[in-house]
Short mmCIF file of C-alpha atoms (C1' of nucleotides) in Angstrom, two decimals:
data_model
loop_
_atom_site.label_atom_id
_atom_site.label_comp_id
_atom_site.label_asym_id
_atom_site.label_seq_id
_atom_site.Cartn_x
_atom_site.Cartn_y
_atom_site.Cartn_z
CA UNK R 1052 188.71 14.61 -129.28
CA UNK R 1053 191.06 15.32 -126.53
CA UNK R 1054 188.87 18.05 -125.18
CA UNK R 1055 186.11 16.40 -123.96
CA UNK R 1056 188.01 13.75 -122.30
CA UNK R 1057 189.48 15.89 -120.07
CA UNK R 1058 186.46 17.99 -119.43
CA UNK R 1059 184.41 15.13 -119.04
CA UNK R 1060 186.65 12.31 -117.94
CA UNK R 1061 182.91 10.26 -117.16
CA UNK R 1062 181.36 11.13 -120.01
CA UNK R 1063 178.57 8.82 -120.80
CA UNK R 1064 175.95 8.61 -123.43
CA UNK R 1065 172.51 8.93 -121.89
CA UNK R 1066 168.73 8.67 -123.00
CA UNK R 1067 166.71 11.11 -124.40
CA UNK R 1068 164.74 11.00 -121.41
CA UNK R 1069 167.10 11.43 -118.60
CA UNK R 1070 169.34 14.12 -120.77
CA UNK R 1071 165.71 15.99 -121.09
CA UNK R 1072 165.16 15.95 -117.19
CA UNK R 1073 168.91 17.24 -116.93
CA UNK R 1074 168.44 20.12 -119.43
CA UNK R 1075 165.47 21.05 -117.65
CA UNK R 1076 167.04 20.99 -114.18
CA UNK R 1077 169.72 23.48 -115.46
CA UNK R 1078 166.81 25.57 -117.56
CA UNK R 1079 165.17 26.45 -114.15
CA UNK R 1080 168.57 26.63 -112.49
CA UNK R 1081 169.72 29.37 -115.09
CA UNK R 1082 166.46 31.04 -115.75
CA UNK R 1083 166.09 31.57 -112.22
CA UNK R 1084 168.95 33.22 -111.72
CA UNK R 1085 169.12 35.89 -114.75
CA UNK R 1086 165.71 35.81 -116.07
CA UNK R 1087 164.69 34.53 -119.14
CA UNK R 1088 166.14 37.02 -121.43
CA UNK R 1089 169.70 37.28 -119.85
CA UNK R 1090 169.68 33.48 -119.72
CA UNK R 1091 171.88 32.55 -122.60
CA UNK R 1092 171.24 28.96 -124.23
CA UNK R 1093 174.25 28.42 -124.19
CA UNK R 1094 174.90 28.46 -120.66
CA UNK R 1095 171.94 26.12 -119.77
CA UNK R 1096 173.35 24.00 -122.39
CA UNK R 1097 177.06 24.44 -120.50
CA UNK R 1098 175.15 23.83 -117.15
CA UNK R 1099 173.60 20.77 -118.11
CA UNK R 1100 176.65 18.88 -118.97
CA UNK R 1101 175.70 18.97 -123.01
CA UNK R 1102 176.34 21.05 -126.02
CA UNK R 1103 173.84 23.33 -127.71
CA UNK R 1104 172.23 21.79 -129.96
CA UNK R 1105 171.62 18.92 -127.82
CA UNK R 1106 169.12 21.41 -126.25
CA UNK R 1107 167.21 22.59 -129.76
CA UNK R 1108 167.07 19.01 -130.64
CA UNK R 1109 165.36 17.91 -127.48
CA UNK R 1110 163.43 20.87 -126.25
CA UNK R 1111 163.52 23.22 -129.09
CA UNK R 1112 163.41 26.98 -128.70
CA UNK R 1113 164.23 29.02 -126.05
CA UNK R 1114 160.81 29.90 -125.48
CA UNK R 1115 159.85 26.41 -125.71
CA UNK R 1116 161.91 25.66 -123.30
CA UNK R 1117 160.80 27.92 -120.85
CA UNK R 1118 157.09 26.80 -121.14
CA UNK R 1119 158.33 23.23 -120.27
CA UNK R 1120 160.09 24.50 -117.70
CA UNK R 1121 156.86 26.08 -116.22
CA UNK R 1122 154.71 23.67 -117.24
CA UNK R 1123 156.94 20.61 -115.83
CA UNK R 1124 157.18 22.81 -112.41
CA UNK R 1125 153.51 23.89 -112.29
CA UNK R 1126 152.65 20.24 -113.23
CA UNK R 1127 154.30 19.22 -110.38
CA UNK R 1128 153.00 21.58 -107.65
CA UNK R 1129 149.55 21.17 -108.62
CA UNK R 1130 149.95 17.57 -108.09
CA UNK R 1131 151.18 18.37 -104.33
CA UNK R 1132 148.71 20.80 -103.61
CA UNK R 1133 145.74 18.35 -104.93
CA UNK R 1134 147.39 15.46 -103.71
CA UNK R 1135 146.99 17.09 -100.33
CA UNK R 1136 143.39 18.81 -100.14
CA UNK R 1137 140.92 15.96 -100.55
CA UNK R 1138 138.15 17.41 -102.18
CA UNK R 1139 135.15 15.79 -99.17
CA UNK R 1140 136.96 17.63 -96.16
CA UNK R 1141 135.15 20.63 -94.81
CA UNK R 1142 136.13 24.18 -96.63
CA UNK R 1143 138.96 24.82 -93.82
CA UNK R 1144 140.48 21.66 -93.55
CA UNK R 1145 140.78 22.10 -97.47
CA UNK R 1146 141.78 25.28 -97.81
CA UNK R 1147 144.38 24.68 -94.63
CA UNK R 1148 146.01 21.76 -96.46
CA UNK R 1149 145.96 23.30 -99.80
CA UNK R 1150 147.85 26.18 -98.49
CA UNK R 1151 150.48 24.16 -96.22
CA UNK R 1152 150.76 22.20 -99.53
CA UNK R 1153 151.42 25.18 -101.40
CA UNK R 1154 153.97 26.67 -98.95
CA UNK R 1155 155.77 23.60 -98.62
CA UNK R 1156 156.24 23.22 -102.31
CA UNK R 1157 157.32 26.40 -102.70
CA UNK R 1158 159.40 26.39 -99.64
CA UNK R 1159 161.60 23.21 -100.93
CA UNK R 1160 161.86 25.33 -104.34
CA UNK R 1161 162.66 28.31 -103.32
CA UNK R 1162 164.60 29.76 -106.43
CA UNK R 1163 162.83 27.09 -108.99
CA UNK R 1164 159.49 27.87 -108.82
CA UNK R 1165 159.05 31.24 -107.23
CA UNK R 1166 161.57 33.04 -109.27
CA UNK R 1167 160.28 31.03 -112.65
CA UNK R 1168 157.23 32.34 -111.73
CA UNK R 1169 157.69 35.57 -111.03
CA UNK R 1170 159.17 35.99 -115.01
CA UNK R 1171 156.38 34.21 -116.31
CA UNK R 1172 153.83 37.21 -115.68
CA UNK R 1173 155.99 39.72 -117.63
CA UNK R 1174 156.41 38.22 -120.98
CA UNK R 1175 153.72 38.13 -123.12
CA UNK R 1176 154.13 34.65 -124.52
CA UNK R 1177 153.96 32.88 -121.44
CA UNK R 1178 150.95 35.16 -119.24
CA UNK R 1179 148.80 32.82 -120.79
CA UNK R 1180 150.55 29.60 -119.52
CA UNK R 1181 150.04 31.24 -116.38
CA UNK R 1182 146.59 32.69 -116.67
CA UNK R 1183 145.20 28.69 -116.93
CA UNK R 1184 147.38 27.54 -114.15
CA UNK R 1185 146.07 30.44 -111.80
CA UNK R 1186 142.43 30.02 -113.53
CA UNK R 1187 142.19 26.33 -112.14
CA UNK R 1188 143.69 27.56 -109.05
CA UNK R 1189 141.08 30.22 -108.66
CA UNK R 1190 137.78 27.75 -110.05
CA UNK R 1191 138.86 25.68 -107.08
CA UNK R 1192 138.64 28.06 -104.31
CA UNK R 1193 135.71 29.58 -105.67
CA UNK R 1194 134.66 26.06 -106.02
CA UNK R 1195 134.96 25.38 -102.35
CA UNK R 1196 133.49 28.71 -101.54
CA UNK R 1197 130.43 28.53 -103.82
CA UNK R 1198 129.87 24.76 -102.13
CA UNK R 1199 130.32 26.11 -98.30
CA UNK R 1200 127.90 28.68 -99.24
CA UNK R 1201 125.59 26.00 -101.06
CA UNK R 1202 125.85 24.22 -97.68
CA UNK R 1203 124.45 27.16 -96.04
CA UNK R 1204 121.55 27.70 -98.10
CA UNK R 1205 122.98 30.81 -99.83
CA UNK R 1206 123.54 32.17 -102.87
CA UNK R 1207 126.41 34.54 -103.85
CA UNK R 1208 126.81 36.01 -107.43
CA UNK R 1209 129.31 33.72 -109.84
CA UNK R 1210 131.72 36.98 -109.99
CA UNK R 1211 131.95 38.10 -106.66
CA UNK R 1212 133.01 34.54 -105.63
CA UNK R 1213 135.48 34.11 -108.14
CA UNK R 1214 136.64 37.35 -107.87
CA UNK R 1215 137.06 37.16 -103.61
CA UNK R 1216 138.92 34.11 -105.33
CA UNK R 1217 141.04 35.85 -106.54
CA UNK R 1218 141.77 38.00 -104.01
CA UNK R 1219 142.86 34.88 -101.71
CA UNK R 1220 144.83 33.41 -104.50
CA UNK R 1221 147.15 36.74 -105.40
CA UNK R 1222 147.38 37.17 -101.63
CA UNK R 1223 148.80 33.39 -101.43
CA UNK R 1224 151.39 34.16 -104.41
CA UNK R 1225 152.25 37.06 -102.85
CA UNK R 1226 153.18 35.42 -99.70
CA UNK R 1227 155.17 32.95 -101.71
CA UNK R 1228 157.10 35.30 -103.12
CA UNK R 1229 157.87 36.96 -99.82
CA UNK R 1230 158.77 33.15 -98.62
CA UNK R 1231 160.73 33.01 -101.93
CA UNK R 1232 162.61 36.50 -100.64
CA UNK R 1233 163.49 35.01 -96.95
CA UNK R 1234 165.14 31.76 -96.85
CA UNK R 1235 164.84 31.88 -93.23
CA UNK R 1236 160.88 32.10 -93.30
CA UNK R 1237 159.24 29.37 -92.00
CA UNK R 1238 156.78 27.60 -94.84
CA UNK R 1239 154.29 26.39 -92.33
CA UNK R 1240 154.02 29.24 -90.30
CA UNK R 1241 153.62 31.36 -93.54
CA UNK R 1242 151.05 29.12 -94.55
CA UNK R 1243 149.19 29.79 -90.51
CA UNK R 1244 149.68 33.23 -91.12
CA UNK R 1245 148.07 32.78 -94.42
CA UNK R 1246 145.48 31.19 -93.48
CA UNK R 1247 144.61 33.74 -90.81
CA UNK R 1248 144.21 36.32 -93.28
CA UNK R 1249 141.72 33.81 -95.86
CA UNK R 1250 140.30 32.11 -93.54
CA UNK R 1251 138.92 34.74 -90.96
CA UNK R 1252 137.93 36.89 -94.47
CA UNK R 1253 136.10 33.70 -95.55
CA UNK R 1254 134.60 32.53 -92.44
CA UNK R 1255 132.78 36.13 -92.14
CA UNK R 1256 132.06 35.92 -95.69
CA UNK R 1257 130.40 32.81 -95.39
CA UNK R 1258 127.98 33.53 -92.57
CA UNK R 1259 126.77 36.55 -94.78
CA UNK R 1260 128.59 39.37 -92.89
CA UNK R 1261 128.93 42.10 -95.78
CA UNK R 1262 130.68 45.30 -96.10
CA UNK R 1263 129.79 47.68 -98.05
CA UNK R 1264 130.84 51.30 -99.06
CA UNK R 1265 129.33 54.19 -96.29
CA UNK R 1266 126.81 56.76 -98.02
CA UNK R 1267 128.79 59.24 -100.16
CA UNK U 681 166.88 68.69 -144.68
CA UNK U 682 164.19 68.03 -146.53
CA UNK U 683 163.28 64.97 -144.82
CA UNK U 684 162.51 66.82 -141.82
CA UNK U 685 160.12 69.53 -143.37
CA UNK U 686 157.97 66.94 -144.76
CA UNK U 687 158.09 64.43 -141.66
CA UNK U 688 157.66 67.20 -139.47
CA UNK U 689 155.56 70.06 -140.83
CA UNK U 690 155.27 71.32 -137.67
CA UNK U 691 158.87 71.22 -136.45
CA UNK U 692 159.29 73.17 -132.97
CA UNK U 693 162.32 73.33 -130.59
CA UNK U 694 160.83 72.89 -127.19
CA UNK U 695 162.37 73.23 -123.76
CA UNK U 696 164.01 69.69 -121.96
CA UNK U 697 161.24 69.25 -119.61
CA UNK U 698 158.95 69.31 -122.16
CA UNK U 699 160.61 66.42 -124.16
CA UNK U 700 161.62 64.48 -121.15
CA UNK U 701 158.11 64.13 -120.21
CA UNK U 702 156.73 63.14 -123.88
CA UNK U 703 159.83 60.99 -123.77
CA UNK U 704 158.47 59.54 -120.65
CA UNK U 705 155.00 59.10 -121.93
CA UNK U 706 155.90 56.92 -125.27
CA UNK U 707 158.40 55.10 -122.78
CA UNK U 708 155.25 54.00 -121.11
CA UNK U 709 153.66 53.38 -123.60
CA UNK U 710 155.76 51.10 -125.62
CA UNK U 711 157.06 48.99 -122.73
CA UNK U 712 153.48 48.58 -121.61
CA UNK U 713 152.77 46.86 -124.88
CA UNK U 714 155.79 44.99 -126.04
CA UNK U 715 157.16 44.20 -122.73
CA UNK U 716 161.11 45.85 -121.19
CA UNK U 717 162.95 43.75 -123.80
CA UNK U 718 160.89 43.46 -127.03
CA UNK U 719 160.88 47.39 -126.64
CA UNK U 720 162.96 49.27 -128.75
CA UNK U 721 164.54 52.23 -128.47
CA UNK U 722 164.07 53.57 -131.64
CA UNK U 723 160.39 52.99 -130.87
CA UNK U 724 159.94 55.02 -128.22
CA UNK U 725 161.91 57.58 -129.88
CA UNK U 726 159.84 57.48 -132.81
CA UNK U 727 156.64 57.37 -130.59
CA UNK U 728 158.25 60.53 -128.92
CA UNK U 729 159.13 62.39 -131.77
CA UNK U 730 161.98 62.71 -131.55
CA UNK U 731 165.02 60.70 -132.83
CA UNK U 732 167.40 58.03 -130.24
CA UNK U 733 170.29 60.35 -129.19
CA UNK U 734 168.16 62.67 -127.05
CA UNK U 735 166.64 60.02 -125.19
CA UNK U 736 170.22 58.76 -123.99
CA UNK U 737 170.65 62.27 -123.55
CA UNK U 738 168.20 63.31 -121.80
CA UNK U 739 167.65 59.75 -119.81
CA UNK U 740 170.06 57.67 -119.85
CA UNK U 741 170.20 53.93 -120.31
CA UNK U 742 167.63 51.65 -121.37
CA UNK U 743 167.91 50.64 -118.43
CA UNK U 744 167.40 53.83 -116.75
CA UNK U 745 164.80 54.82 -118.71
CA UNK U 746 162.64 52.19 -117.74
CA UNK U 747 163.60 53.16 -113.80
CA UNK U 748 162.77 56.54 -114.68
CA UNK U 749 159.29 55.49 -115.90
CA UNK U 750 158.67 53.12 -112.94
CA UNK U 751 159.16 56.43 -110.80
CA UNK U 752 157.42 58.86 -112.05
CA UNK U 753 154.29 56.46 -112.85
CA UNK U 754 154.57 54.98 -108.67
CA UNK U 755 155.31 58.46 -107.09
CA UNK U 756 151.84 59.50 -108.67
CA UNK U 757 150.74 55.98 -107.64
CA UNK U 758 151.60 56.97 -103.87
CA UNK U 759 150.11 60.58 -104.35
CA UNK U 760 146.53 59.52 -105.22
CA UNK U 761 146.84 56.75 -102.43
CA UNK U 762 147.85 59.42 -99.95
CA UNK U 763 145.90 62.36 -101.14
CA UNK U 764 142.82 60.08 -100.17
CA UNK U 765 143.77 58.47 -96.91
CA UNK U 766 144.16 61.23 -94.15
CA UNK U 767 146.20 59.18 -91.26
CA UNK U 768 143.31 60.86 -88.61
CA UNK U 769 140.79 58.87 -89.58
CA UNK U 770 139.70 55.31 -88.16
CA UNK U 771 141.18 52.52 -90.08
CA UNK U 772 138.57 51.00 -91.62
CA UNK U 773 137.44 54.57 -93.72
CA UNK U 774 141.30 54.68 -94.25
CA UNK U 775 141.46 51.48 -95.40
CA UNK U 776 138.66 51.77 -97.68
CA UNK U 777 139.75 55.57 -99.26
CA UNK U 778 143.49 54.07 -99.91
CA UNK U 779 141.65 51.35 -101.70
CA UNK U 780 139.36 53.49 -103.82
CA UNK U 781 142.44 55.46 -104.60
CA UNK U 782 144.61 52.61 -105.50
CA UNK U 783 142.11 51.10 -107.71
CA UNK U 784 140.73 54.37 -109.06
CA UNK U 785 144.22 55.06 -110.84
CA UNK U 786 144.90 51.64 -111.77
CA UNK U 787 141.38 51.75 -113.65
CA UNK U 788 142.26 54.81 -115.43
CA UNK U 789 145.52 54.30 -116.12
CA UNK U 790 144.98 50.76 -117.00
CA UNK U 791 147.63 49.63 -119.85
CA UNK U 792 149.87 51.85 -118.21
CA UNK U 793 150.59 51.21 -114.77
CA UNK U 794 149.99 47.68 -114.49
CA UNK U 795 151.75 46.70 -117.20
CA UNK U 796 154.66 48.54 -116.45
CA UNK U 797 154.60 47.31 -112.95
CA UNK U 798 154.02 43.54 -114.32
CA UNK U 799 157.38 43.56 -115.67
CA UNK U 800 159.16 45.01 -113.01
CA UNK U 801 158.51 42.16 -111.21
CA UNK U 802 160.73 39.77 -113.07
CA UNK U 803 163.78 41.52 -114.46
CA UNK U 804 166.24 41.89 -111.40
CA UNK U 805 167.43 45.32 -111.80
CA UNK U 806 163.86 46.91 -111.10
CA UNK U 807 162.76 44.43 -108.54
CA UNK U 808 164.50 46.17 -105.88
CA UNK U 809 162.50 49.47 -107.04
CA UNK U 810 159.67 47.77 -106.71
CA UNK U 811 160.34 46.50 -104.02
CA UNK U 812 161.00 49.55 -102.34
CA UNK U 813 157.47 50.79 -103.36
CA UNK U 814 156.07 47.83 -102.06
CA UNK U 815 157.52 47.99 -98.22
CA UNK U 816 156.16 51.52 -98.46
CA UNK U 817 152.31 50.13 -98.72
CA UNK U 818 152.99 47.33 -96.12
CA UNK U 819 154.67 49.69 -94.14
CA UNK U 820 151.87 52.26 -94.18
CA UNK U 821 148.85 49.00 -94.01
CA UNK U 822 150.85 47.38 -91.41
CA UNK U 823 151.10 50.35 -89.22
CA UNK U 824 147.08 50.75 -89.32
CA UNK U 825 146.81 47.28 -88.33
CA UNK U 826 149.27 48.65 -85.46
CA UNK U 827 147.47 51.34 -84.97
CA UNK U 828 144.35 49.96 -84.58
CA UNK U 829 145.47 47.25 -82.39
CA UNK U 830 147.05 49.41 -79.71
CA UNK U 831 143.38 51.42 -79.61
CA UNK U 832 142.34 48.16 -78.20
CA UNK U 833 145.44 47.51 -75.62
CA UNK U 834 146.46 44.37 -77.90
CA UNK U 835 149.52 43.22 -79.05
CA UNK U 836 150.89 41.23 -81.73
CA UNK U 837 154.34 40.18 -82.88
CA UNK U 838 155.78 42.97 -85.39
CA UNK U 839 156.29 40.44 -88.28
CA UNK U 840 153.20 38.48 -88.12
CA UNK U 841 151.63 42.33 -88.84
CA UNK U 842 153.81 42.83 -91.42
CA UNK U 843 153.36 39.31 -93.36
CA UNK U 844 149.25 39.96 -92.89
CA UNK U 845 150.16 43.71 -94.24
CA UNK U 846 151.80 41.94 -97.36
CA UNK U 847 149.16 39.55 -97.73
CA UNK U 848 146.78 42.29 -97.93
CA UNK U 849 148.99 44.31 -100.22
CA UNK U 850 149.86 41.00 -102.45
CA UNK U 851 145.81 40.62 -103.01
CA UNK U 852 145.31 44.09 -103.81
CA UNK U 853 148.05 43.64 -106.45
CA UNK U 854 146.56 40.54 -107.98
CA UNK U 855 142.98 42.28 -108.20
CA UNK U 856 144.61 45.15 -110.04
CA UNK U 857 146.33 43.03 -112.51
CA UNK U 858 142.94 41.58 -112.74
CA UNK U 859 141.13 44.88 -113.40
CA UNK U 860 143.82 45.81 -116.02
CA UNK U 861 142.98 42.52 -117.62
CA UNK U 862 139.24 43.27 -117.41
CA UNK U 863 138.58 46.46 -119.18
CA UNK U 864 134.56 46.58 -118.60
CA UNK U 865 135.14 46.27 -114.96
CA UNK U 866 134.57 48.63 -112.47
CA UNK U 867 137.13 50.17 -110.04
CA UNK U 868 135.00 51.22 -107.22
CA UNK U 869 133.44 47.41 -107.22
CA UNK U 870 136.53 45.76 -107.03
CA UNK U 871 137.63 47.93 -104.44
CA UNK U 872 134.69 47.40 -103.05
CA UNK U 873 135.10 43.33 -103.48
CA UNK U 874 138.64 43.61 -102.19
CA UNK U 875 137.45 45.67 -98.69
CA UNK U 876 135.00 43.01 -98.28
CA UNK U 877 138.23 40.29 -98.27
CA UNK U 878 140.39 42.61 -96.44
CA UNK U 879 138.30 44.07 -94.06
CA UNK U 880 136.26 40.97 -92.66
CA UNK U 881 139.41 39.84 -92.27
CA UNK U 882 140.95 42.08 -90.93
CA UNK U 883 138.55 42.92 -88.61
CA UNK U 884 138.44 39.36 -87.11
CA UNK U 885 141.97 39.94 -86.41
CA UNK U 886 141.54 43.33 -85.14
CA UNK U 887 139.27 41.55 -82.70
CA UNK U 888 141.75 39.34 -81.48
CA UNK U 889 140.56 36.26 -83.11
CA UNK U 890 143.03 34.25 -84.35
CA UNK U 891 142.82 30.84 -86.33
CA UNK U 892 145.61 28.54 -85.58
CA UNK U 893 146.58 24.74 -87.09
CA UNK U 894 144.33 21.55 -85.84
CA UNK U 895 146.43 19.13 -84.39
CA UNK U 896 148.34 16.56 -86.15
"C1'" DG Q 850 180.04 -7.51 -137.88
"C1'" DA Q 851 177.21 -4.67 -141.11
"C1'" DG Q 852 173.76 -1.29 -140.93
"C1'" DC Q 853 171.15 2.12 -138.81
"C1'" DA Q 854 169.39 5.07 -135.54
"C1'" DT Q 855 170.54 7.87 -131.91
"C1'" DA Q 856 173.50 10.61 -129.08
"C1'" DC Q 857 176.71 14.16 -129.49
"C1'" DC Q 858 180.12 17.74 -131.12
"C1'" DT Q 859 182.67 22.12 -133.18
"C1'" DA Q 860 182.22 26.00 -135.56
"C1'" DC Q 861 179.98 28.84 -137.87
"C1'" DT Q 862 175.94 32.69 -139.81
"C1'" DC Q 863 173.35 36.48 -139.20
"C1'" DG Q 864 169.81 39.49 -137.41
"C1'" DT Q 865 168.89 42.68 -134.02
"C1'" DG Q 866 169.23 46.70 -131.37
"C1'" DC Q 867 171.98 49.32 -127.86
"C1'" DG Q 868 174.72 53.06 -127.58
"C1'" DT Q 869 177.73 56.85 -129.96
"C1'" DA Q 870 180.49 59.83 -133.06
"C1'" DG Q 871 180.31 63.84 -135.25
"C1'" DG Q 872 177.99 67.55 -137.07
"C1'" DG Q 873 173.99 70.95 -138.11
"C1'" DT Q 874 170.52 74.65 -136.58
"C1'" DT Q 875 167.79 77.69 -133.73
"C1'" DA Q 876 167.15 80.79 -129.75
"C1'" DC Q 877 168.87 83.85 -126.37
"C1'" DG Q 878 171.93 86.92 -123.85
"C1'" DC Q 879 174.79 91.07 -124.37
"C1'" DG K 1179 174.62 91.13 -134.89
"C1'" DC K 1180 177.54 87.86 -132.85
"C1'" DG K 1181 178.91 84.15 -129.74
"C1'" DT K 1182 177.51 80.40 -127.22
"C1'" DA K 1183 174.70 77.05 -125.36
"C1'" DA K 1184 170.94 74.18 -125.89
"C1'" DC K 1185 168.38 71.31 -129.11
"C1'" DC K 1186 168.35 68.01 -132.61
"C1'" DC K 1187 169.78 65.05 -136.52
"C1'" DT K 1188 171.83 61.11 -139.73
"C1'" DA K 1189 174.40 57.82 -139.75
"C1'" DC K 1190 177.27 54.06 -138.03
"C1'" DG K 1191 180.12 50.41 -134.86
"C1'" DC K 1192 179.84 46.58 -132.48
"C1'" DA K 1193 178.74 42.92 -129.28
"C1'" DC K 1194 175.90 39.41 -128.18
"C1'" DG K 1195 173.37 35.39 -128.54
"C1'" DA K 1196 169.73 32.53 -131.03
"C1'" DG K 1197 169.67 29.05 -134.07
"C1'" DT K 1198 172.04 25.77 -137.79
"C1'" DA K 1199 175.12 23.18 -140.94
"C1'" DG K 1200 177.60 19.41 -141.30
"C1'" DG K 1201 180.10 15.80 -139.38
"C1'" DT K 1202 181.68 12.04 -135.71
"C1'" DA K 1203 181.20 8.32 -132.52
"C1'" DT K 1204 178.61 4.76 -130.06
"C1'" DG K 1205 175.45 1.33 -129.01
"C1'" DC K 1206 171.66 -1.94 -130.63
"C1'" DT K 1207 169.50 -5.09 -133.87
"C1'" DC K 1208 169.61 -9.08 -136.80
#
DNA sequence: GAGCATACCTACTCGTGCGTAGGGTTACGC
DNA sequence: GCGTAACCCTACGCACGAGTAGGTATGCTC
């Protein structure tokens, strides 16, 4: 048809594979910018250089899309945070390059990951995606925390830690989002700042220091 | 018509500000469980009561609804939290009271607030209301710090405060999300579990310790 | 160069749910 | 007791967007 070769004067024929990589590209591009509901398929599909169906037949629902989407982003910053926090440093040297890992990634992502991310714990269907990413996040700090401890010779409950856990972990996605909200922030000095807050926390933690609620 | 009669036996006219607030009450309700979108309007007017014109009567958009629900469920938010920290005491008791409050409410209004507040944070038109909310809490945390700081002739940067505020704020968030998804969990322990992260911390930093990057 | 799988398209259907038009009934002031 | 304002209803219109039917072209194998 005349149409598409003016639209698309190099149109080429490409593999499943790379056309898959493409759709995603403009999934996160789009979702990130309305949000998954007033994302229209048919604008990813328009974004991606491809007609509709294209996108069922590769990726499949809309939904389905957007848990590839997270999963192929999540995927890939767990890989840069765990590629970066050797698991036989000492608890801050960890924990320091975990978070600079962290930042970084979401730094050089700014409106992929952090805004994907940010929809994710809305929508029913995809908490749960979430919940196990932030779940292996959390079993690793608590991880580290329950082995520092070890090292000391004491002995915390299982919930506290992984609760405390938590704490550092929400506080870390909160700061991401705030990086996500400033495109002028600096990633590693987010990540210091972070690490201020954890760290300090932790160390006092570790050497047994414990508050506790005054009488009444 | 007869529909009515046998629907509603006990039919009654009652006065807006009645309505608006059972209006507001199924609102929360049935975008706590099925999420801004999946909601229906006809649900919540069903849930009300009441039929679909006199909710875009008496508020508005969808849209607005949702807003209007956001507000009245965070300005009671704020109350509790204020109600219990009085700005004379020292920061740690403050600290620790705001906490209690904060997590108090969330535990009793658990599938109400933080769902609500879940998916404010991805659909764009409520982020900024949210937002809002948000710098209010950092604001108020951030000026302790401040506060608390200048008792001791130190100084720090304005933003670094404000980023350790939000930190503090972000993990306080996550541990409520937590508690919402934990319904045999206790309030006061979290809070007490989240003081114990926050105020270690924090107190290190009140101290004028500060942790910075090794080098390399 | 025939056959087949794969890449790709245009042009629909159809459910869903927001928002409204247009009209009825009860209370309350005077 | 009569007007008027506030309360409340039963329908509908209508847009939007997910998902599909059905067909075309291109490269790869043998």
């Amino acid at each position: 048809m005349l149409a598409r070769v003016s639209s698309t004067p190099t149109f080429k024929r490409l593999p499943r594979a790379v056309r898959e990589q493409q759709m995603l590209d403009a999934a996160v591009k789009v979702f990130s910018r309305r949000g998954f509901h007033a994302a229209s398929m048919d604008e990813i599909a328009d974004d991606a250089g491809i007609s509709k169906p294209m996108v069922y037949a590769y990726l499949g629902t809309k939904e389905e899309l957007f848990v590839a989407c997270l999963h192929r982003e999540g995927t890939r910053m767990m890989e840069a945070i765990a590629g970066a926090a050797a698991p036989d440093l000492p608890a801050d040297e960890r924990l320091w390059r975990g978070l600079r890992a962290f930042f970084g990634f979401v730094g050089a992502h700014r409106d992929g990951w952090a805004v994907l991310y940010r929809q994710a714990r809305g929508e029913q269907p995809f908490a749960a995606e979430l919940t196990t990413m932030r779940g292996r996040l959390v079993e690793v700090v608590a991880g580290m925390l329950d082995h520092a401890l070890r090292a000391k010779g004491r002995e915390v409950g299982v919930t506290d830690l992984e609760v405390v856990a938590y704490a550092l972990v929400g506080a870390t996605e909160s700061l991401a989002d705030w990086l996500a909200d400033h495109p002028e922030a600096d990633p590693e000095k987010t990540a210091t700042r972070m690490m201020n807050v954890a760290w300090l926390g932790a160390d006092q933690l570790l050497r047994g220091v414990t508050w506790h609620p005054p009488a009444g």
